[in-house]
Amino acid sequence: MPRRDADYSRALARAVHHSTAWLHSLADRPVGPSRTAHDLGAAFGGPLPRQGMPAEEVIDFLARNAEPGLMAMPSGRFFGWVIGGTLPAALASDWLVSAWDQNACFRYATPAAAAIEESAGAWLLELLGLPRESDVGFVTGATMANFTGMAAARWRLLTDAGWDLDRDGLAGAPRIRCYVGRERHDTVDLGLRYLGLGQPTAVAADREGRLIPAALDAALAEGGGPALVCLQAGNVHSGAFDPFPEAIAVARKHGAWVHVDGAFGLWAAAAPGLRHLTSGYGEADSWATDAHKTLNVPYDCGIAIVRDAAALRSAMGLHASYLVHDAEGPGDPFEKVPELSRRARGVPVWAALKSLGGDGVAAQVHGLAAAASDIAAGLAVLDGVEVLNDVGYTQVCVAFGDDHTTRAVTARIIDDGRVWMSGSRWHGRDILRISVSNWQTAGEDVGTAVAAVGSAFAAVRSG
Ligand SMILES: *Cc1c(COP(=O)(O)O)cnc(C)c1O
């Protein structure tokens, strides 16, 4: 076991060497991996060795054998799913987080981690235009941020209905009616499942996937009792935002808690030219977002924001019931997230915000949206290519005539390796989805993306 400074130094020096080699390779390496997990199994597997290996050799072995199986997700030519890269300050601060090895759950025990995360939280509320009294929790991703916001909702709704959730559990409790737009992200349903709230009612959405407020009104009017409405900032296909002022007014009329899943869309609020997309969303009760997408910090980092701090701390804290005087202070980190022990994952958020500044965040988000609209414009002029969504944020959906052709083009793009884009299905069709989420995506990457799609389509057509 490494116990001496020298052991750390040698292992860390190797990690620096391999990390920088990897980051330098991103400029021109093929984006996709060249080996499958099955192929790589042999190098990493076999019987557990009886004898150990010096730390620096472990790091060399790991880097050498992992390399062919790495996806260039931090590359500016990666457009799959919705995946961010990592800013230099965010990556380097993440290394510090590991070296410091703080268990960031108690404020008094790890004061630096608490102070940094509290500051990051306050900056986020300011940047995103959300109520300053909200609690901010750093979780693993938007899935857990959705879960956390909706757990606070469940506690508040049942408490207000006179039900003691902590003592009596869910069995026999008033049913919480849950409403989502038809095109919500599946992780909202997952969060509701974790919470024992069952399957939500899906409300009609328009062509871009925006929930229709009149349909929400009609659905809510059909029943009574506690209700939870989940809205969306940023549809994974179209990038569209639900109409917050109208939808929140409807929810309020029926006394519902409003949660907003803004895994990548919440960041539009930080960009003056895109802020109109989130207009009115600050009237909701809770918000979920990712820092590992649009902000570009390393995995894993999501953010749960809840205005009703008492509800959040009651749902997540270790106390059976909430202690009033704590609500006025910043509270302990463990009261705001599902975990007790955890890494100080808010530190890379702080470092990203400190390195970019508010103007830098705005420029980054504007840059992603501009690249998406440039890619869409470049593709729209190609004969036989259909851009299917109104490109107003970071997402572009494209089809190439029939499903068979679209699938073939997607496979060729991935094979070609210059860029990586995902296939998906939307409105009953196979599509190619392009998400611009990496801070490094520049004009030349936009050109490469358009050229790669164009040549894949030409090849499929001719052959
Ligand atoms: C990515 C995403 C999620 C899930 O986020 P994770 O970070 O993968 O947990 C939820 N909602 C939306 C809209 C997303 O884009």
Short mmCIF file of C-alpha atoms and ligand atoms in Angstrom, two decimals:
data_model
loop_
_atom_site.label_atom_id
_atom_site.label_comp_id
_atom_site.label_asym_id
_atom_site.label_seq_id
_atom_site.Cartn_x
_atom_site.Cartn_y
_atom_site.Cartn_z
CA MET A 1 0.00 0.00 0.00
CA PRO A 2 1.33 3.48 -0.86
CA ARG A 3 2.04 5.32 2.35
CA ARG A 4 4.83 7.65 1.46
CA ASP A 5 4.78 10.95 -0.42
CA ALA A 6 7.06 9.48 -3.05
CA ASP A 7 4.50 6.81 -3.92
CA TYR A 8 1.80 9.42 -4.42
CA SER A 9 4.14 11.61 -6.46
CA ARG A 10 5.14 8.84 -8.85
CA ALA A 11 1.55 7.64 -9.37
CA LEU A 12 0.20 11.16 -9.78
CA ALA A 13 2.97 12.10 -12.21
CA ARG A 14 1.98 9.10 -14.35
CA ALA A 15 -1.68 10.17 -14.13
CA VAL A 16 -0.74 13.68 -15.31
CA HIS A 17 1.25 12.21 -18.18
CA HIS A 18 -1.53 9.89 -19.35
CA SER A 19 -4.26 12.47 -18.82
CA THR A 20 -2.52 15.11 -20.91
CA ALA A 21 -1.73 12.56 -23.62
CA TRP A 22 -5.42 11.65 -23.73
CA LEU A 23 -6.54 15.29 -23.82
CA HIS A 24 -4.04 16.10 -26.61
CA SER A 25 -5.27 13.14 -28.63
CA LEU A 26 -8.80 14.58 -28.70
CA ALA A 27 -7.94 17.03 -31.49
CA ASP A 28 -7.69 14.40 -34.19
CA ARG A 29 -8.42 10.94 -32.85
CA PRO A 30 -11.45 9.04 -34.16
CA VAL A 31 -14.25 9.78 -31.72
CA GLY A 32 -15.50 6.23 -31.19
CA PRO A 33 -13.64 3.45 -29.35
CA SER A 34 -11.84 0.82 -31.42
CA ARG A 35 -12.47 -2.09 -29.01
CA THR A 36 -15.56 -3.44 -27.31
CA ALA A 37 -15.93 -4.06 -23.58
CA HIS A 38 -15.72 -7.76 -24.38
CA ASP A 39 -12.39 -7.32 -26.19
CA LEU A 40 -10.98 -5.35 -23.31
CA GLY A 41 -12.11 -7.80 -20.69
CA ALA A 42 -9.04 -9.99 -21.10
CA ALA A 43 -6.59 -7.17 -20.26
CA PHE A 44 -8.42 -6.18 -17.10
CA GLY A 45 -9.72 -9.58 -16.09
CA GLY A 46 -8.23 -12.93 -15.19
CA PRO A 47 -7.81 -14.11 -11.64
CA LEU A 48 -7.19 -11.49 -8.95
CA PRO A 49 -3.38 -11.43 -8.66
CA ARG A 50 -1.95 -12.66 -5.35
CA GLN A 51 0.87 -10.13 -5.53
CA GLY A 52 0.29 -6.40 -5.82
CA MET A 53 1.88 -3.97 -8.25
CA PRO A 54 3.47 -0.55 -7.56
CA ALA A 55 0.94 2.28 -7.92
CA GLU A 56 2.67 3.97 -10.86
CA GLU A 57 2.71 0.67 -12.76
CA VAL A 58 -1.00 0.22 -12.08
CA ILE A 59 -1.62 3.65 -13.59
CA ASP A 60 0.52 2.85 -16.66
CA PHE A 61 -1.22 -0.48 -17.12
CA LEU A 62 -4.65 1.11 -16.76
CA ALA A 63 -4.01 3.93 -19.22
CA ARG A 64 -2.35 1.73 -21.83
CA ASN A 65 -5.07 -0.91 -21.82
CA ALA A 66 -8.04 1.45 -21.51
CA GLU A 67 -6.99 3.73 -24.36
CA PRO A 68 -8.50 1.77 -27.29
CA GLY A 69 -11.78 1.45 -25.40
CA LEU A 70 -12.22 5.15 -24.63
CA MET A 71 -14.92 7.22 -26.34
CA ALA A 72 -13.74 10.77 -27.05
CA MET A 73 -16.67 12.25 -25.12
CA PRO A 74 -14.69 15.36 -24.12
CA SER A 75 -13.98 16.12 -27.80
CA GLY A 76 -15.59 19.04 -29.63
CA ARG A 77 -16.58 16.51 -32.31
CA PHE A 78 -18.74 14.46 -29.92
CA PHE A 79 -22.46 15.21 -30.45
CA GLY A 80 -24.07 12.09 -28.92
CA TRP A 81 -26.92 12.06 -26.35
CA VAL A 82 -26.49 15.22 -24.24
CA ILE A 83 -22.94 15.01 -22.91
CA GLY A 84 -20.60 17.80 -21.90
CA GLY A 85 -16.82 17.86 -21.89
CA THR A 86 -14.73 19.22 -19.09
CA LEU A 87 -13.30 22.70 -18.58
CA PRO A 88 -9.63 22.85 -17.50
CA ALA A 89 -10.40 24.43 -14.12
CA ALA A 90 -13.17 21.92 -13.51
CA LEU A 91 -10.97 18.93 -14.30
CA ALA A 92 -7.99 20.13 -12.29
CA SER A 93 -10.17 21.01 -9.30
CA ASP A 94 -11.74 17.55 -9.50
CA TRP A 95 -8.24 16.10 -9.01
CA LEU A 96 -7.89 18.29 -5.92
CA VAL A 97 -11.21 16.99 -4.64
CA SER A 98 -9.83 13.45 -4.85
CA ALA A 99 -6.52 14.41 -3.26
CA TRP A 100 -8.23 16.30 -0.43
CA ASP A 101 -10.60 13.34 0.02
CA GLN A 102 -13.09 15.25 2.11
CA ASN A 103 -16.27 13.54 3.17
CA ALA A 104 -18.37 16.60 2.42
CA CYS A 105 -21.44 15.79 4.50
CA PHE A 106 -20.83 17.82 7.69
CA ARG A 107 -20.30 21.54 7.63
CA TYR A 108 -18.16 21.67 10.79
CA ALA A 109 -15.90 18.77 9.75
CA THR A 110 -15.09 19.85 6.21
CA PRO A 111 -15.47 23.65 6.32
CA ALA A 112 -13.59 24.34 3.08
CA ALA A 113 -15.79 21.97 1.09
CA ALA A 114 -18.93 23.45 2.69
CA ALA A 115 -17.88 27.06 2.06
CA ILE A 116 -16.94 26.36 -1.57
CA GLU A 117 -20.17 24.49 -2.30
CA GLU A 118 -22.29 27.12 -0.56
CA SER A 119 -20.68 29.80 -2.67
CA ALA A 120 -21.18 27.74 -5.84
CA GLY A 121 -24.83 27.32 -4.85
CA ALA A 122 -25.33 31.05 -4.33
CA TRP A 123 -23.65 31.83 -7.66
CA LEU A 124 -25.88 29.31 -9.42
CA LEU A 125 -29.05 30.86 -7.99
CA GLU A 126 -27.91 34.28 -9.17
CA LEU A 127 -26.80 33.04 -12.60
CA LEU A 128 -29.97 31.03 -13.22
CA GLY A 129 -32.32 33.68 -11.82
CA LEU A 130 -33.77 31.39 -9.15
CA PRO A 131 -35.06 32.38 -5.70
CA ARG A 132 -32.14 33.24 -3.39
CA GLU A 133 -33.72 31.47 -0.42
CA SER A 134 -33.54 28.09 -2.21
CA ASP A 135 -31.42 25.21 -0.94
CA VAL A 136 -28.89 23.76 -3.39
CA GLY A 137 -27.73 20.14 -3.22
CA PHE A 138 -24.94 18.56 -5.27
CA VAL A 139 -25.95 15.12 -6.48
CA THR A 140 -24.70 12.68 -9.10
CA GLY A 141 -26.83 13.87 -12.02
CA ALA A 142 -30.21 15.15 -13.12
CA THR A 143 -31.81 11.78 -12.39
CA MET A 144 -31.01 12.20 -8.70
CA ALA A 145 -31.73 15.93 -8.85
CA ASN A 146 -35.22 15.14 -10.16
CA PHE A 147 -35.62 12.54 -7.45
CA THR A 148 -34.48 15.00 -4.77
CA GLY A 149 -36.78 17.83 -5.88
CA MET A 150 -39.74 15.47 -6.13
CA ALA A 151 -38.94 13.94 -2.72
CA ALA A 152 -39.25 17.43 -1.22
CA ALA A 153 -42.54 17.80 -3.14
CA ARG A 154 -43.84 14.52 -1.76
CA TRP A 155 -43.00 15.54 1.82
CA ARG A 156 -44.61 18.97 1.50
CA LEU A 157 -47.75 17.79 -0.29
CA LEU A 158 -48.42 15.00 2.19
CA THR A 159 -47.59 17.14 5.22
CA ASP A 160 -50.00 19.81 4.00
CA ALA A 161 -52.62 17.10 3.52
CA GLY A 162 -52.20 16.18 7.20
CA TRP A 163 -50.28 12.96 6.57
CA ASP A 164 -47.13 12.08 8.56
CA LEU A 165 -44.99 10.51 5.84
CA ASP A 166 -41.95 9.98 8.06
CA ARG A 167 -43.92 8.05 10.65
CA ASP A 168 -46.57 6.30 8.57
CA GLY A 169 -44.96 5.83 5.17
CA LEU A 170 -46.89 5.86 1.93
CA ALA A 171 -49.33 3.02 2.54
CA GLY A 172 -52.76 4.58 3.09
CA ALA A 173 -51.51 8.10 2.33
CA PRO A 174 -53.53 10.43 0.11
CA ARG A 175 -52.57 9.67 -3.46
CA ILE A 176 -50.32 12.30 -5.05
CA ARG A 177 -51.41 12.84 -8.64
CA CYS A 178 -48.40 13.36 -10.89
CA TYR A 179 -48.49 15.09 -14.26
CA VAL A 180 -45.76 15.25 -16.86
CA GLY A 181 -45.61 16.40 -20.47
CA ARG A 182 -45.82 13.58 -23.00
CA GLU A 183 -42.19 14.23 -23.94
CA ARG A 184 -40.66 14.45 -20.48
CA HIS A 185 -37.36 12.67 -19.94
CA ASP A 186 -37.80 9.07 -18.75
CA THR A 187 -35.75 9.76 -15.63
CA VAL A 188 -38.71 11.76 -14.26
CA ASP A 189 -40.76 8.56 -14.32
CA LEU A 190 -37.81 6.77 -12.71
CA GLY A 191 -37.70 9.31 -9.88
CA LEU A 192 -41.43 8.91 -9.32
CA ARG A 193 -40.92 5.16 -9.18
CA TYR A 194 -38.14 5.48 -6.58
CA LEU A 195 -40.56 7.62 -4.58
CA GLY A 196 -43.40 5.12 -4.78
CA LEU A 197 -45.60 7.62 -6.58
CA GLY A 198 -46.38 5.35 -9.53
CA GLN A 199 -46.82 6.19 -13.15
CA PRO A 200 -47.55 9.83 -13.98
CA THR A 201 -50.35 11.08 -16.21
CA ALA A 202 -48.87 12.19 -19.54
CA VAL A 203 -50.26 15.50 -20.76
CA ALA A 204 -50.46 16.36 -24.47
CA ALA A 205 -47.56 18.25 -26.01
CA ASP A 206 -47.16 20.21 -29.21
CA ARG A 207 -45.00 19.35 -32.22
CA GLU A 208 -41.80 20.51 -30.45
CA GLY A 209 -42.66 18.52 -27.34
CA ARG A 210 -43.87 21.48 -25.25
CA LEU A 211 -46.59 20.60 -22.75
CA ILE A 212 -49.95 22.22 -23.62
CA PRO A 213 -51.22 24.22 -20.60
CA ALA A 214 -54.92 23.81 -21.49
CA ALA A 215 -54.43 20.03 -21.54
CA LEU A 216 -52.73 20.23 -18.13
CA ASP A 217 -55.66 22.27 -16.82
CA ALA A 218 -58.15 19.70 -18.08
CA ALA A 219 -56.16 16.80 -16.60
CA LEU A 220 -55.79 18.48 -13.20
CA ALA A 221 -59.50 19.37 -13.16
CA GLU A 222 -60.42 15.69 -13.42
CA GLY A 223 -59.36 14.84 -9.89
CA GLY A 224 -58.67 16.31 -6.48
CA GLY A 225 -56.07 16.09 -3.73
CA PRO A 226 -52.34 16.72 -3.76
CA ALA A 227 -50.73 17.14 -7.16
CA LEU A 228 -47.21 17.33 -8.57
CA VAL A 229 -46.53 18.82 -12.00
CA CYS A 230 -43.16 18.20 -13.70
CA LEU A 231 -42.25 20.65 -16.42
CA GLN A 232 -39.28 20.54 -18.72
CA ALA A 233 -36.61 23.06 -19.69
CA GLY A 234 -34.91 21.53 -22.72
CA ASN A 235 -36.47 18.63 -24.62
CA VAL A 236 -33.75 16.12 -25.56
CA HIS A 237 -34.96 16.03 -29.17
CA SER A 238 -36.06 19.55 -30.01
CA GLY A 239 -34.38 21.50 -27.20
CA ALA A 240 -37.81 23.11 -26.59
CA PHE A 241 -38.96 24.56 -23.28
CA ASP A 242 -42.42 24.15 -21.74
CA PRO A 243 -44.44 27.41 -21.60
CA PHE A 244 -43.67 28.16 -17.95
CA PRO A 245 -45.84 31.22 -17.21
CA GLU A 246 -49.03 29.54 -18.48
CA ALA A 247 -48.25 26.04 -17.20
CA ILE A 248 -47.23 27.26 -13.73
CA ALA A 249 -50.35 29.44 -13.48
CA VAL A 250 -52.48 26.37 -14.25
CA ALA A 251 -50.60 24.26 -11.68
CA ARG A 252 -50.99 26.97 -9.02
CA LYS A 253 -54.72 27.20 -9.65
CA HIS A 254 -54.93 23.51 -8.68
CA GLY A 255 -52.53 23.86 -5.74
CA ALA A 256 -49.84 21.67 -7.34
CA TRP A 257 -46.11 21.63 -6.57
CA VAL A 258 -44.15 22.47 -9.72
CA HIS A 259 -40.83 20.76 -10.44
CA VAL A 260 -38.71 21.66 -13.48
CA ASP A 261 -36.38 19.14 -15.15
CA GLY A 262 -33.79 21.37 -16.76
CA ALA A 263 -30.88 18.95 -17.05
CA PHE A 264 -29.31 20.99 -19.83
CA GLY A 265 -31.98 23.65 -20.43
CA LEU A 266 -31.71 25.49 -17.13
CA TRP A 267 -28.48 27.03 -18.42
CA ALA A 268 -30.40 29.05 -21.01
CA ALA A 269 -31.27 31.34 -18.10
CA ALA A 270 -27.58 32.25 -17.80
CA ALA A 271 -27.42 33.52 -21.39
CA PRO A 272 -29.14 36.86 -22.09
CA GLY A 273 -29.94 35.92 -25.70
CA LEU A 274 -31.64 32.67 -24.65
CA ARG A 275 -33.08 33.65 -21.28
CA HIS A 276 -36.54 34.21 -22.78
CA LEU A 277 -36.83 30.40 -23.11
CA THR A 278 -36.94 30.08 -19.32
CA SER A 279 -39.14 33.09 -18.73
CA GLY A 280 -41.40 32.58 -15.70
CA TYR A 281 -39.72 29.35 -14.58
CA GLY A 282 -38.51 30.94 -11.35
CA GLU A 283 -42.09 30.68 -10.05
CA ALA A 284 -41.75 26.90 -9.75
CA ASP A 285 -40.91 25.10 -6.48
CA SER A 286 -37.93 22.94 -7.44
CA TRP A 287 -35.46 22.60 -10.29
CA ALA A 288 -33.04 19.93 -11.43
CA THR A 289 -30.02 20.40 -13.62
CA ASP A 290 -26.70 18.87 -14.55
CA ALA A 291 -23.32 20.51 -14.25
CA HIS A 292 -21.77 17.67 -16.27
CA LYS A 293 -23.71 18.68 -19.39
CA THR A 294 -23.88 22.36 -20.41
CA LEU A 295 -21.50 23.71 -17.76
CA ASN A 296 -18.83 21.09 -18.67
CA VAL A 297 -17.57 19.75 -15.37
CA PRO A 298 -16.40 16.12 -15.18
CA TYR A 299 -18.84 13.35 -14.31
CA ASP A 300 -20.65 13.09 -12.07
CA CYS A 301 -22.41 16.26 -11.01
CA GLY A 302 -26.08 17.21 -10.89
CA ILE A 303 -27.75 19.99 -8.93
CA ALA A 304 -31.03 19.91 -7.01
CA ILE A 305 -32.56 23.30 -6.16
CA VAL A 306 -35.56 23.56 -3.82
CA ARG A 307 -37.19 26.78 -2.70
CA ASP A 308 -38.89 25.20 0.33
CA ALA A 309 -35.77 24.39 2.35
CA ALA A 310 -37.83 22.93 5.19
CA ALA A 311 -39.38 20.38 2.85
CA LEU A 312 -36.03 19.42 1.35
CA ARG A 313 -34.27 19.05 4.69
CA SER A 314 -37.18 17.05 6.08
CA ALA A 315 -37.11 14.72 3.09
CA MET A 316 -33.33 14.29 2.94
CA GLY A 317 -32.01 15.05 6.41
CA LEU A 318 -31.29 12.42 9.01
CA HIS A 319 -33.82 13.89 11.44
CA ALA A 320 -37.21 12.29 11.59
CA SER A 321 -38.74 15.72 11.63
CA TYR A 322 -37.47 19.08 10.72
CA LEU A 323 -35.83 21.48 13.22
CA VAL A 324 -37.01 25.00 12.50
CA HIS A 325 -33.90 26.94 13.52
CA ASP A 326 -31.76 25.06 11.00
CA ALA A 327 -33.83 26.41 8.10
CA GLU A 328 -32.44 29.89 8.64
CA GLY A 329 -28.82 28.82 8.43
CA PRO A 330 -27.13 27.26 5.44
CA GLY A 331 -27.79 23.77 6.79
CA ASP A 332 -25.52 20.75 6.51
CA PRO A 333 -24.81 19.34 3.04
CA PHE A 334 -26.27 15.95 4.01
CA GLU A 335 -29.68 17.54 4.58
CA LYS A 336 -29.99 18.48 0.91
CA VAL A 337 -29.06 15.29 -0.93
CA PRO A 338 -29.85 11.57 -0.68
CA GLU A 339 -26.28 10.63 0.30
CA LEU A 340 -24.57 10.96 3.64
CA SER A 341 -20.91 10.37 2.67
CA ARG A 342 -19.94 11.87 -0.66
CA ARG A 343 -17.15 13.64 -2.52
CA ALA A 344 -17.18 17.46 -2.67
CA ARG A 345 -18.58 17.43 -6.20
CA GLY A 346 -19.67 21.05 -5.93
CA VAL A 347 -16.00 22.13 -6.00
CA PRO A 348 -15.58 21.65 -9.79
CA VAL A 349 -18.79 23.66 -10.24
CA TRP A 350 -17.28 26.49 -8.22
CA ALA A 351 -14.05 26.25 -10.25
CA ALA A 352 -15.92 26.25 -13.57
CA LEU A 353 -17.92 29.32 -12.54
CA LYS A 354 -14.84 31.08 -11.15
CA SER A 355 -12.86 30.43 -14.34
CA LEU A 356 -15.66 31.46 -16.73
CA GLY A 357 -17.33 34.24 -14.77
CA GLY A 358 -20.95 35.07 -15.52
CA ASP A 359 -20.04 36.45 -18.93
CA GLY A 360 -18.06 33.35 -19.76
CA VAL A 361 -20.98 31.05 -18.87
CA ALA A 362 -23.26 33.18 -21.07
CA ALA A 363 -20.76 33.05 -23.93
CA GLN A 364 -20.39 29.27 -23.56
CA VAL A 365 -24.15 28.65 -23.66
CA HIS A 366 -24.62 31.06 -26.58
CA GLY A 367 -21.76 29.29 -28.37
CA LEU A 368 -23.40 25.86 -28.03
CA ALA A 369 -26.72 27.14 -29.36
CA ALA A 370 -25.00 29.02 -32.21
CA ALA A 371 -23.09 25.89 -33.25
CA ALA A 372 -26.33 23.88 -33.22
CA SER A 373 -28.05 26.41 -35.44
CA ASP A 374 -25.02 26.51 -37.78
CA ILE A 375 -25.05 22.71 -38.08
CA ALA A 376 -28.79 22.76 -38.77
CA ALA A 377 -28.33 25.46 -41.42
CA GLY A 378 -25.50 23.52 -43.04
CA LEU A 379 -27.59 20.33 -43.17
CA ALA A 380 -30.87 21.94 -44.22
CA VAL A 381 -29.45 22.92 -47.61
CA LEU A 382 -28.39 19.35 -48.45
CA ASP A 383 -30.79 17.70 -50.85
CA GLY A 384 -32.87 15.00 -49.13
CA VAL A 385 -32.02 16.09 -45.57
CA GLU A 386 -34.89 17.16 -43.32
CA VAL A 387 -34.25 19.14 -40.13
CA LEU A 388 -37.23 18.13 -37.99
CA ASN A 389 -37.18 20.58 -35.07
CA ASP A 390 -37.14 24.35 -34.61
CA VAL A 391 -33.51 24.75 -33.63
CA GLY A 392 -33.62 27.35 -30.85
CA TYR A 393 -31.21 25.80 -28.37
CA THR A 394 -28.57 23.04 -28.54
CA GLN A 395 -30.43 20.12 -30.17
CA VAL A 396 -30.85 19.23 -33.85
CA CYS A 397 -32.93 16.31 -35.18
CA VAL A 398 -32.48 15.18 -38.74
CA ALA A 399 -34.03 12.53 -41.00
CA PHE A 400 -32.92 11.28 -44.39
CA GLY A 401 -36.16 10.14 -45.99
CA ASP A 402 -37.15 6.70 -44.73
CA ASP A 403 -36.12 5.05 -41.44
CA HIS A 404 -33.88 2.54 -43.16
CA THR A 405 -31.81 5.28 -44.81
CA THR A 406 -31.63 7.31 -41.58
CA ARG A 407 -30.34 4.28 -39.67
CA ALA A 408 -27.79 3.53 -42.38
CA VAL A 409 -26.53 7.12 -42.38
CA THR A 410 -26.23 7.12 -38.57
CA ALA A 411 -24.22 3.88 -38.65
CA ARG A 412 -21.90 5.28 -41.35
CA ILE A 413 -21.28 8.49 -39.40
CA ILE A 414 -20.24 6.48 -36.35
CA ASP A 415 -18.06 4.20 -38.49
CA ASP A 416 -16.36 7.14 -40.16
CA GLY A 417 -15.19 8.38 -36.75
CA ARG A 418 -14.78 12.09 -37.48
CA VAL A 419 -17.81 12.85 -35.33
CA TRP A 420 -20.13 10.86 -33.07
CA MET A 421 -23.91 11.36 -33.12
CA SER A 422 -26.76 9.24 -31.73
CA GLY A 423 -29.71 7.69 -33.46
CA SER A 424 -33.06 8.04 -31.76
CA ARG A 425 -36.79 7.85 -32.46
CA TRP A 426 -39.05 10.90 -32.43
CA HIS A 427 -42.62 11.29 -33.65
CA GLY A 428 -42.60 7.67 -34.78
CA ARG A 429 -39.54 8.06 -37.01
CA ASP A 430 -35.92 7.08 -36.84
CA ILE A 431 -33.79 10.19 -36.58
CA LEU A 432 -30.22 11.33 -36.21
CA ARG A 433 -29.85 13.52 -33.14
CA ILE A 434 -27.08 16.07 -32.78
CA SER A 435 -26.49 17.65 -29.39
CA VAL A 436 -23.98 20.47 -29.04
CA SER A 437 -22.93 20.37 -25.40
CA ASN A 438 -19.14 20.62 -25.45
CA TRP A 439 -17.41 23.92 -24.68
CA GLN A 440 -14.70 23.05 -27.24
CA THR A 441 -17.02 22.67 -30.24
CA ALA A 442 -15.75 25.36 -32.60
CA GLY A 443 -16.42 26.55 -36.14
CA GLU A 444 -14.18 23.89 -37.64
CA ASP A 445 -16.04 21.16 -35.74
CA VAL A 446 -19.31 22.49 -37.13
CA GLY A 447 -17.81 22.18 -40.62
CA THR A 448 -16.55 18.68 -39.86
CA ALA A 449 -19.99 17.67 -38.57
CA VAL A 450 -21.79 18.90 -41.67
CA ALA A 451 -19.21 17.29 -43.96
CA ALA A 452 -19.33 13.96 -42.09
CA VAL A 453 -23.14 13.80 -42.28
CA GLY A 454 -23.11 14.87 -45.93
CA SER A 455 -20.56 12.28 -47.00
CA ALA A 456 -22.28 9.49 -45.02
CA PHE A 457 -25.58 10.33 -46.72
CA ALA A 458 -23.95 10.46 -50.17
CA ALA A 459 -22.33 7.06 -49.55
CA VAL A 460 -25.60 5.48 -48.42
CA ARG A 461 -27.43 6.93 -51.42
CA SER A 462 -24.87 5.72 -53.93
CA GLY A 463 -24.44 2.32 -52.52
C1 LIG B 1 -29.64 13.91 -19.20
C2 LIG B 1 -31.02 14.23 -18.76
C3 LIG B 1 -31.55 13.69 -17.58
C4 LIG B 1 -30.79 12.66 -16.75
O1 LIG B 1 -29.61 13.22 -16.29
P1 LIG B 1 -28.42 12.34 -15.71
O2 LIG B 1 -27.36 13.34 -15.48
O3 LIG B 1 -28.08 11.35 -16.79
O4 LIG B 1 -28.89 11.67 -14.48
C5 LIG B 1 -32.81 14.09 -17.19
N1 LIG B 1 -33.52 14.96 -17.92
C6 LIG B 1 -33.06 15.49 -19.08
C7 LIG B 1 -33.90 16.46 -19.84
C8 LIG B 1 -31.78 15.14 -19.54
O5 LIG B 1 -31.31 15.67 -20.67
#
